[in-house]
Amino acid sequence: MGLLECCARCLIGAPFASLVATGLCFFGVALFCGCGHEALTGTEQLIETYFSKNYQDYEFLIDVIHGFQYFIYGTAAFFFLYGALLLAEGFYTTGAVRQIFGDYRTTICGKGLSATFVGITYVLTIIWLLVFACSAVPVYIYFNTWTTCQSIGNPTKTSASIGTLCADARMYGVLPWNAFPGKVCGSNLLSICKTSEFQMTFHLFIAAFVGAAATLVSLVTFIIATTYNFAVLRLMGRGTKF
């Protein structure tokens, strides 16, 4: 067998769906975890600097942020490992397809492993839908703040008084209602929106949201690929005596 023919057979048997899903998963998780971690750190600094001078007001928020950051560490490690396992499972099943007319026979262990991957991937997709929804919340909050700043910067486009246009961290549950001042209004808010800290944090949350969306798409692709792989193994196993 020549080198060219060998390479052609390898390309034909490659699990392209699993390869695409793995690459998308790694990209999405890296974007979500990296940008999400830095965005949470930026949010902590903005709250400390502009919205509350009393540590007790945002002590619980700091604990929540640190908890999410640890969650991000675990998520990154888990998905990189799980993506590699799903890619290996794709190569395993494709190897079975390539040998469908040979001496290869599927085993109960092989089919059970594929079924396990299908079930785990379905559960992960449902969980990640919640993560995806949660990642949209800070984007919504920052977008509302940015929109308010645009209104302050262009007073002719709004009938409200500039002094009444505020960003209140308390109304989103970021700070307790007894936090002081808890909100920033008018020209002070506009100056915050112009800072590099605010702009960077806002864009980092957008990037994290995009990463969560990419990871969700990769999981859906994995569902399709693993379900197809399991169906192939089931069909190959029919008529086989175990």
PDB file of C-alpha atoms in Angstrom:
ATOM      1  CA  MET A   1       0.000   0.000   0.000  1.00  0.00           C
ATOM      2  CA  GLY A   2       1.424   3.364  -1.061  1.00  0.00           C
ATOM      3  CA  LEU A   3       1.730   6.364   1.188  1.00  0.00           C
ATOM      4  CA  LEU A   4      -0.892   8.308  -0.781  1.00  0.00           C
ATOM      5  CA  GLU A   5      -3.424   5.463  -0.579  1.00  0.00           C
ATOM      6  CA  CYS A   6      -2.776   5.048   3.134  1.00  0.00           C
ATOM      7  CA  CYS A   7      -3.344   8.766   3.785  1.00  0.00           C
ATOM      8  CA  ALA A   8      -6.527   8.689   1.686  1.00  0.00           C
ATOM      9  CA  ARG A   9      -7.942   5.793   3.730  1.00  0.00           C
ATOM     10  CA  CYS A  10      -7.102   7.585   6.977  1.00  0.00           C
ATOM     11  CA  LEU A  11      -8.853  10.752   5.803  1.00  0.00           C
ATOM     12  CA  ILE A  12     -11.932   8.820   4.705  1.00  0.00           C
ATOM     13  CA  GLY A  13     -12.185   7.151   8.099  1.00  0.00           C
ATOM     14  CA  ALA A  14     -11.575  10.277  10.187  1.00  0.00           C
ATOM     15  CA  PRO A  15     -14.500  11.311  12.442  1.00  0.00           C
ATOM     16  CA  PHE A  16     -14.893  14.816  11.020  1.00  0.00           C
ATOM     17  CA  ALA A  17     -17.967  15.642  13.120  1.00  0.00           C
ATOM     18  CA  SER A  18     -16.104  14.752  16.317  1.00  0.00           C
ATOM     19  CA  LEU A  19     -13.042  16.705  15.165  1.00  0.00           C
ATOM     20  CA  VAL A  20     -15.092  19.836  14.488  1.00  0.00           C
ATOM     21  CA  ALA A  21     -17.026  19.471  17.747  1.00  0.00           C
ATOM     22  CA  THR A  22     -13.819  18.964  19.753  1.00  0.00           C
ATOM     23  CA  GLY A  23     -12.156  22.022  18.237  1.00  0.00           C
ATOM     24  CA  LEU A  24     -15.272  24.110  18.839  1.00  0.00           C
ATOM     25  CA  CYS A  25     -15.541  22.793  22.392  1.00  0.00           C
ATOM     26  CA  PHE A  26     -11.923  23.646  23.222  1.00  0.00           C
ATOM     27  CA  PHE A  27     -12.299  27.115  21.689  1.00  0.00           C
ATOM     28  CA  GLY A  28     -15.600  27.821  23.443  1.00  0.00           C
ATOM     29  CA  VAL A  29     -14.486  26.578  26.855  1.00  0.00           C
ATOM     30  CA  ALA A  30     -11.196  28.484  26.665  1.00  0.00           C
ATOM     31  CA  LEU A  31     -13.037  31.683  25.699  1.00  0.00           C
ATOM     32  CA  PHE A  32     -15.734  31.237  28.338  1.00  0.00           C
ATOM     33  CA  CYS A  33     -13.395  30.341  31.175  1.00  0.00           C
ATOM     34  CA  GLY A  34     -10.585  32.793  30.394  1.00  0.00           C
ATOM     35  CA  CYS A  35     -12.755  35.818  29.663  1.00  0.00           C
ATOM     36  CA  GLY A  36     -15.302  34.925  32.345  1.00  0.00           C
ATOM     37  CA  HIS A  37     -12.621  34.747  35.019  1.00  0.00           C
ATOM     38  CA  GLU A  38     -11.179  38.157  34.100  1.00  0.00           C
ATOM     39  CA  ALA A  39     -14.645  39.717  33.718  1.00  0.00           C
ATOM     40  CA  LEU A  40     -15.607  38.626  37.242  1.00  0.00           C
ATOM     41  CA  THR A  41     -12.393  40.126  38.575  1.00  0.00           C
ATOM     42  CA  GLY A  42     -13.189  43.385  36.760  1.00  0.00           C
ATOM     43  CA  THR A  43     -16.711  43.408  38.201  1.00  0.00           C
ATOM     44  CA  GLU A  44     -15.315  43.001  41.696  1.00  0.00           C
ATOM     45  CA  GLN A  45     -13.043  46.016  41.176  1.00  0.00           C
ATOM     46  CA  LEU A  46     -15.857  48.183  39.779  1.00  0.00           C
ATOM     47  CA  ILE A  47     -18.128  47.384  42.728  1.00  0.00           C
ATOM     48  CA  GLU A  48     -15.383  48.116  45.248  1.00  0.00           C
ATOM     49  CA  THR A  49     -14.379  51.382  43.575  1.00  0.00           C
ATOM     50  CA  TYR A  50     -17.663  52.994  42.582  1.00  0.00           C
ATOM     51  CA  PHE A  51     -20.731  51.338  44.119  1.00  0.00           C
ATOM     52  CA  SER A  52     -19.879  50.645  47.743  1.00  0.00           C
ATOM     53  CA  LYS A  53     -17.181  51.626  50.210  1.00  0.00           C
ATOM     54  CA  ASN A  54     -18.352  49.224  52.910  1.00  0.00           C
ATOM     55  CA  TYR A  55     -16.823  45.761  52.529  1.00  0.00           C
ATOM     56  CA  GLN A  56     -19.750  44.148  54.353  1.00  0.00           C
ATOM     57  CA  ASP A  57     -22.075  45.318  51.561  1.00  0.00           C
ATOM     58  CA  TYR A  58     -20.304  43.264  48.899  1.00  0.00           C
ATOM     59  CA  GLU A  59     -18.670  40.560  51.028  1.00  0.00           C
ATOM     60  CA  PHE A  60     -21.224  37.976  49.874  1.00  0.00           C
ATOM     61  CA  LEU A  61     -20.740  39.068  46.254  1.00  0.00           C
ATOM     62  CA  ILE A  62     -16.986  38.517  46.552  1.00  0.00           C
ATOM     63  CA  ASP A  63     -17.598  35.011  47.901  1.00  0.00           C
ATOM     64  CA  VAL A  64     -19.947  34.271  44.980  1.00  0.00           C
ATOM     65  CA  ILE A  65     -17.416  35.602  42.451  1.00  0.00           C
ATOM     66  CA  HIS A  66     -14.619  33.492  43.909  1.00  0.00           C
ATOM     67  CA  GLY A  67     -16.922  30.470  43.901  1.00  0.00           C
ATOM     68  CA  PHE A  68     -17.703  30.986  40.227  1.00  0.00           C
ATOM     69  CA  GLN A  69     -14.008  31.348  39.468  1.00  0.00           C
ATOM     70  CA  TYR A  70     -13.305  27.978  41.085  1.00  0.00           C
ATOM     71  CA  PHE A  71     -16.207  26.574  39.071  1.00  0.00           C
ATOM     72  CA  ILE A  72     -14.531  27.946  35.945  1.00  0.00           C
ATOM     73  CA  TYR A  73     -11.282  26.143  36.793  1.00  0.00           C
ATOM     74  CA  GLY A  74     -13.113  22.840  37.186  1.00  0.00           C
ATOM     75  CA  THR A  75     -15.172  23.407  34.038  1.00  0.00           C
ATOM     76  CA  ALA A  76     -12.091  24.029  31.925  1.00  0.00           C
ATOM     77  CA  ALA A  77     -10.324  20.882  33.166  1.00  0.00           C
ATOM     78  CA  PHE A  78     -13.427  18.705  32.786  1.00  0.00           C
ATOM     79  CA  PHE A  79     -14.361  19.791  29.270  1.00  0.00           C
ATOM     80  CA  PHE A  80     -10.841  19.493  27.897  1.00  0.00           C
ATOM     81  CA  LEU A  81     -10.687  15.926  29.225  1.00  0.00           C
ATOM     82  CA  TYR A  82     -14.229  15.040  28.116  1.00  0.00           C
ATOM     83  CA  GLY A  83     -13.692  16.519  24.652  1.00  0.00           C
ATOM     84  CA  ALA A  84     -10.595  14.365  24.217  1.00  0.00           C
ATOM     85  CA  LEU A  85     -12.548  11.267  25.317  1.00  0.00           C
ATOM     86  CA  LEU A  86     -15.364  12.003  22.863  1.00  0.00           C
ATOM     87  CA  LEU A  87     -12.838  12.453  20.071  1.00  0.00           C
ATOM     88  CA  ALA A  88     -11.264   9.109  20.957  1.00  0.00           C
ATOM     89  CA  GLU A  89     -14.729   7.522  20.958  1.00  0.00           C
ATOM     90  CA  GLY A  90     -15.322   8.974  17.484  1.00  0.00           C
ATOM     91  CA  PHE A  91     -12.108   7.421  16.178  1.00  0.00           C
ATOM     92  CA  TYR A  92     -13.046   4.115  17.805  1.00  0.00           C
ATOM     93  CA  THR A  93     -16.441   3.994  16.129  1.00  0.00           C
ATOM     94  CA  THR A  94     -15.083   5.140  12.783  1.00  0.00           C
ATOM     95  CA  GLY A  95     -12.543   2.351  13.013  1.00  0.00           C
ATOM     96  CA  ALA A  96     -15.463  -0.030  13.402  1.00  0.00           C
ATOM     97  CA  VAL A  97     -17.111   1.416  10.308  1.00  0.00           C
ATOM     98  CA  ARG A  98     -13.951   1.024   8.264  1.00  0.00           C
ATOM     99  CA  GLN A  99     -13.827  -2.641   9.195  1.00  0.00           C
ATOM    100  CA  ILE A 100     -17.521  -3.342   8.689  1.00  0.00           C
ATOM    101  CA  PHE A 101     -16.744  -5.810   5.930  1.00  0.00           C
ATOM    102  CA  GLY A 102     -13.827  -7.410   7.732  1.00  0.00           C
ATOM    103  CA  ASP A 103     -13.418  -9.545  10.835  1.00  0.00           C
ATOM    104  CA  TYR A 104     -14.318  -6.734  13.235  1.00  0.00           C
ATOM    105  CA  ARG A 105     -17.147  -7.440  15.652  1.00  0.00           C
ATOM    106  CA  THR A 106     -18.668  -4.996  18.089  1.00  0.00           C
ATOM    107  CA  THR A 107     -18.767  -5.961  21.742  1.00  0.00           C
ATOM    108  CA  ILE A 108     -21.220  -5.330  24.538  1.00  0.00           C
ATOM    109  CA  CYS A 109     -18.539  -3.212  26.219  1.00  0.00           C
ATOM    110  CA  GLY A 110     -18.096  -1.073  23.112  1.00  0.00           C
ATOM    111  CA  LYS A 111     -21.806  -0.463  22.674  1.00  0.00           C
ATOM    112  CA  GLY A 112     -22.234   0.202  26.380  1.00  0.00           C
ATOM    113  CA  LEU A 113     -19.424   2.763  26.272  1.00  0.00           C
ATOM    114  CA  SER A 114     -21.024   4.574  23.341  1.00  0.00           C
ATOM    115  CA  ALA A 115     -24.417   4.575  25.072  1.00  0.00           C
ATOM    116  CA  THR A 116     -22.787   6.039  28.190  1.00  0.00           C
ATOM    117  CA  PHE A 117     -21.264   8.859  26.162  1.00  0.00           C
ATOM    118  CA  VAL A 118     -24.667   9.595  24.602  1.00  0.00           C
ATOM    119  CA  GLY A 119     -26.333   9.839  28.017  1.00  0.00           C
ATOM    120  CA  ILE A 120     -23.586  11.954  29.599  1.00  0.00           C
ATOM    121  CA  THR A 121     -23.539  14.337  26.636  1.00  0.00           C
ATOM    122  CA  TYR A 122     -27.317  14.821  26.818  1.00  0.00           C
ATOM    123  CA  VAL A 123     -27.084  15.667  30.532  1.00  0.00           C
ATOM    124  CA  LEU A 124     -24.148  18.024  29.963  1.00  0.00           C
ATOM    125  CA  THR A 125     -26.060  19.835  27.232  1.00  0.00           C
ATOM    126  CA  ILE A 126     -29.010  20.459  29.545  1.00  0.00           C
ATOM    127  CA  ILE A 127     -26.691  21.714  32.294  1.00  0.00           C
ATOM    128  CA  TRP A 128     -24.814  23.920  29.853  1.00  0.00           C
ATOM    129  CA  LEU A 129     -28.079  25.483  28.698  1.00  0.00           C
ATOM    130  CA  LEU A 130     -28.381  26.862  32.232  1.00  0.00           C
ATOM    131  CA  VAL A 131     -24.772  28.069  32.161  1.00  0.00           C
ATOM    132  CA  PHE A 132     -25.429  29.717  28.795  1.00  0.00           C
ATOM    133  CA  ALA A 133     -28.499  31.478  30.199  1.00  0.00           C
ATOM    134  CA  CYS A 134     -26.569  32.637  33.270  1.00  0.00           C
ATOM    135  CA  SER A 135     -23.758  34.017  31.106  1.00  0.00           C
ATOM    136  CA  ALA A 136     -26.300  36.268  29.387  1.00  0.00           C
ATOM    137  CA  VAL A 137     -27.250  37.975  32.686  1.00  0.00           C
ATOM    138  CA  PRO A 138     -24.069  40.078  33.184  1.00  0.00           C
ATOM    139  CA  VAL A 139     -24.116  41.004  29.493  1.00  0.00           C
ATOM    140  CA  TYR A 140     -27.674  42.278  29.972  1.00  0.00           C
ATOM    141  CA  ILE A 141     -26.692  44.281  33.081  1.00  0.00           C
ATOM    142  CA  TYR A 142     -23.654  45.872  31.443  1.00  0.00           C
ATOM    143  CA  PHE A 143     -25.580  46.576  28.256  1.00  0.00           C
ATOM    144  CA  ASN A 144     -28.269  48.385  30.232  1.00  0.00           C
ATOM    145  CA  THR A 145     -25.595  50.442  32.001  1.00  0.00           C
ATOM    146  CA  TRP A 146     -23.896  51.240  28.707  1.00  0.00           C
ATOM    147  CA  THR A 147     -27.247  52.266  27.180  1.00  0.00           C
ATOM    148  CA  THR A 148     -27.886  54.578  30.138  1.00  0.00           C
ATOM    149  CA  CYS A 149     -24.484  56.153  29.604  1.00  0.00           C
ATOM    150  CA  GLN A 150     -25.310  56.734  25.940  1.00  0.00           C
ATOM    151  CA  SER A 151     -28.449  58.583  27.018  1.00  0.00           C
ATOM    152  CA  ILE A 152     -26.439  60.706  29.455  1.00  0.00           C
ATOM    153  CA  GLY A 153     -23.868  61.489  26.779  1.00  0.00           C
ATOM    154  CA  ASN A 154     -26.623  62.498  24.333  1.00  0.00           C
ATOM    155  CA  PRO A 155     -29.186  64.376  26.466  1.00  0.00           C
ATOM    156  CA  THR A 156     -31.087  65.551  23.379  1.00  0.00           C
ATOM    157  CA  LYS A 157     -32.166  61.952  22.731  1.00  0.00           C
ATOM    158  CA  THR A 158     -33.954  61.554  26.066  1.00  0.00           C
ATOM    159  CA  SER A 159     -36.603  63.568  27.886  1.00  0.00           C
ATOM    160  CA  ALA A 160     -35.385  62.499  31.329  1.00  0.00           C
ATOM    161  CA  SER A 161     -33.115  64.621  33.478  1.00  0.00           C
ATOM    162  CA  ILE A 162     -29.480  63.506  33.382  1.00  0.00           C
ATOM    163  CA  GLY A 163     -29.378  63.386  37.169  1.00  0.00           C
ATOM    164  CA  THR A 164     -32.161  60.793  37.242  1.00  0.00           C
ATOM    165  CA  LEU A 165     -30.371  58.397  34.894  1.00  0.00           C
ATOM    166  CA  CYS A 166     -28.636  55.878  37.119  1.00  0.00           C
ATOM    167  CA  ALA A 167     -27.091  52.410  37.265  1.00  0.00           C
ATOM    168  CA  ASP A 168     -28.335  50.741  40.443  1.00  0.00           C
ATOM    169  CA  ALA A 169     -26.434  47.574  41.350  1.00  0.00           C
ATOM    170  CA  ARG A 170     -29.013  46.807  44.035  1.00  0.00           C
ATOM    171  CA  MET A 171     -31.886  46.296  41.598  1.00  0.00           C
ATOM    172  CA  TYR A 172     -30.015  43.383  39.967  1.00  0.00           C
ATOM    173  CA  GLY A 173     -29.269  41.700  43.272  1.00  0.00           C
ATOM    174  CA  VAL A 174     -25.555  42.472  42.981  1.00  0.00           C
ATOM    175  CA  LEU A 175     -25.668  44.447  46.241  1.00  0.00           C
ATOM    176  CA  PRO A 176     -28.166  44.349  49.146  1.00  0.00           C
ATOM    177  CA  TRP A 177     -30.801  47.092  49.287  1.00  0.00           C
ATOM    178  CA  ASN A 178     -29.180  48.683  52.330  1.00  0.00           C
ATOM    179  CA  ALA A 179     -25.874  49.152  50.492  1.00  0.00           C
ATOM    180  CA  PHE A 180     -24.699  52.742  50.176  1.00  0.00           C
ATOM    181  CA  PRO A 181     -24.628  54.375  47.756  1.00  0.00           C
ATOM    182  CA  GLY A 182     -25.450  51.259  45.671  1.00  0.00           C
ATOM    183  CA  LYS A 183     -26.036  53.350  42.574  1.00  0.00           C
ATOM    184  CA  VAL A 184     -24.253  55.929  40.444  1.00  0.00           C
ATOM    185  CA  CYS A 185     -26.077  58.607  38.443  1.00  0.00           C
ATOM    186  CA  GLY A 186     -25.578  61.295  35.852  1.00  0.00           C
ATOM    187  CA  SER A 187     -22.145  62.528  34.902  1.00  0.00           C
ATOM    188  CA  ASN A 188     -20.500  60.260  37.490  1.00  0.00           C
ATOM    189  CA  LEU A 189     -21.946  57.211  35.743  1.00  0.00           C
ATOM    190  CA  LEU A 190     -20.837  58.530  32.369  1.00  0.00           C
ATOM    191  CA  SER A 191     -17.276  58.885  33.640  1.00  0.00           C
ATOM    192  CA  ILE A 192     -17.357  55.260  34.831  1.00  0.00           C
ATOM    193  CA  CYS A 193     -18.557  54.047  31.436  1.00  0.00           C
ATOM    194  CA  LYS A 194     -15.616  55.812  29.805  1.00  0.00           C
ATOM    195  CA  THR A 195     -13.050  54.028  31.966  1.00  0.00           C
ATOM    196  CA  SER A 196     -11.001  51.199  30.497  1.00  0.00           C
ATOM    197  CA  GLU A 197     -12.067  48.942  33.400  1.00  0.00           C
ATOM    198  CA  PHE A 198     -15.732  49.184  32.460  1.00  0.00           C
ATOM    199  CA  GLN A 199     -15.151  48.836  28.725  1.00  0.00           C
ATOM    200  CA  MET A 200     -12.834  45.862  29.160  1.00  0.00           C
ATOM    201  CA  THR A 201     -15.153  44.069  31.608  1.00  0.00           C
ATOM    202  CA  PHE A 202     -18.155  44.611  29.342  1.00  0.00           C
ATOM    203  CA  HIS A 203     -16.351  43.160  26.317  1.00  0.00           C
ATOM    204  CA  LEU A 204     -14.953  40.272  28.350  1.00  0.00           C
ATOM    205  CA  PHE A 205     -18.475  39.279  29.388  1.00  0.00           C
ATOM    206  CA  ILE A 206     -19.563  39.420  25.752  1.00  0.00           C
ATOM    207  CA  ALA A 207     -16.630  37.179  24.800  1.00  0.00           C
ATOM    208  CA  ALA A 208     -17.514  34.761  27.627  1.00  0.00           C
ATOM    209  CA  PHE A 209     -21.102  34.660  26.357  1.00  0.00           C
ATOM    210  CA  VAL A 210     -19.874  33.862  22.840  1.00  0.00           C
ATOM    211  CA  GLY A 211     -17.673  31.123  24.304  1.00  0.00           C
ATOM    212  CA  ALA A 212     -20.652  29.634  26.149  1.00  0.00           C
ATOM    213  CA  ALA A 213     -22.636  29.674  22.890  1.00  0.00           C
ATOM    214  CA  ALA A 214     -19.802  27.965  21.002  1.00  0.00           C
ATOM    215  CA  THR A 215     -19.561  25.285  23.704  1.00  0.00           C
ATOM    216  CA  LEU A 216     -23.318  24.702  23.490  1.00  0.00           C
ATOM    217  CA  VAL A 217     -23.091  24.258  19.712  1.00  0.00           C
ATOM    218  CA  SER A 218     -20.219  21.803  20.183  1.00  0.00           C
ATOM    219  CA  LEU A 219     -22.245  19.771  22.682  1.00  0.00           C
ATOM    220  CA  VAL A 220     -25.182  19.593  20.276  1.00  0.00           C
ATOM    221  CA  THR A 221     -22.761  18.424  17.570  1.00  0.00           C
ATOM    222  CA  PHE A 222     -21.386  15.832  19.984  1.00  0.00           C
ATOM    223  CA  ILE A 223     -24.941  14.626  20.673  1.00  0.00           C
ATOM    224  CA  ILE A 224     -25.520  14.080  16.965  1.00  0.00           C
ATOM    225  CA  ALA A 225     -22.141  12.380  16.495  1.00  0.00           C
ATOM    226  CA  THR A 226     -22.373  10.096  19.546  1.00  0.00           C
ATOM    227  CA  THR A 227     -25.975   9.138  18.782  1.00  0.00           C
ATOM    228  CA  TYR A 228     -24.989   8.259  15.224  1.00  0.00           C
ATOM    229  CA  ASN A 229     -21.959   6.318  16.459  1.00  0.00           C
ATOM    230  CA  PHE A 230     -24.111   4.339  18.881  1.00  0.00           C
ATOM    231  CA  ALA A 231     -26.645   3.589  16.135  1.00  0.00           C
ATOM    232  CA  VAL A 232     -23.851   2.337  13.873  1.00  0.00           C
ATOM    233  CA  LEU A 233     -22.534   0.014  16.571  1.00  0.00           C
ATOM    234  CA  ARG A 234     -26.046  -1.308  17.239  1.00  0.00           C
ATOM    235  CA  LEU A 235     -26.591  -2.024  13.553  1.00  0.00           C
ATOM    236  CA  MET A 236     -23.191  -3.681  13.238  1.00  0.00           C
ATOM    237  CA  GLY A 237     -23.947  -5.825  16.275  1.00  0.00           C
ATOM    238  CA  ARG A 238     -27.174  -7.281  14.937  1.00  0.00           C
ATOM    239  CA  GLY A 239     -26.880 -10.914  14.197  1.00  0.00           C
ATOM    240  CA  THR A 240     -23.665 -11.183  16.210  1.00  0.00           C
ATOM    241  CA  LYS A 241     -23.620 -13.797  18.920  1.00  0.00           C
ATOM    242  CA  PHE A 242     -21.999 -12.581  22.141  1.00  0.00           C
TER     243      PHE A 242
END
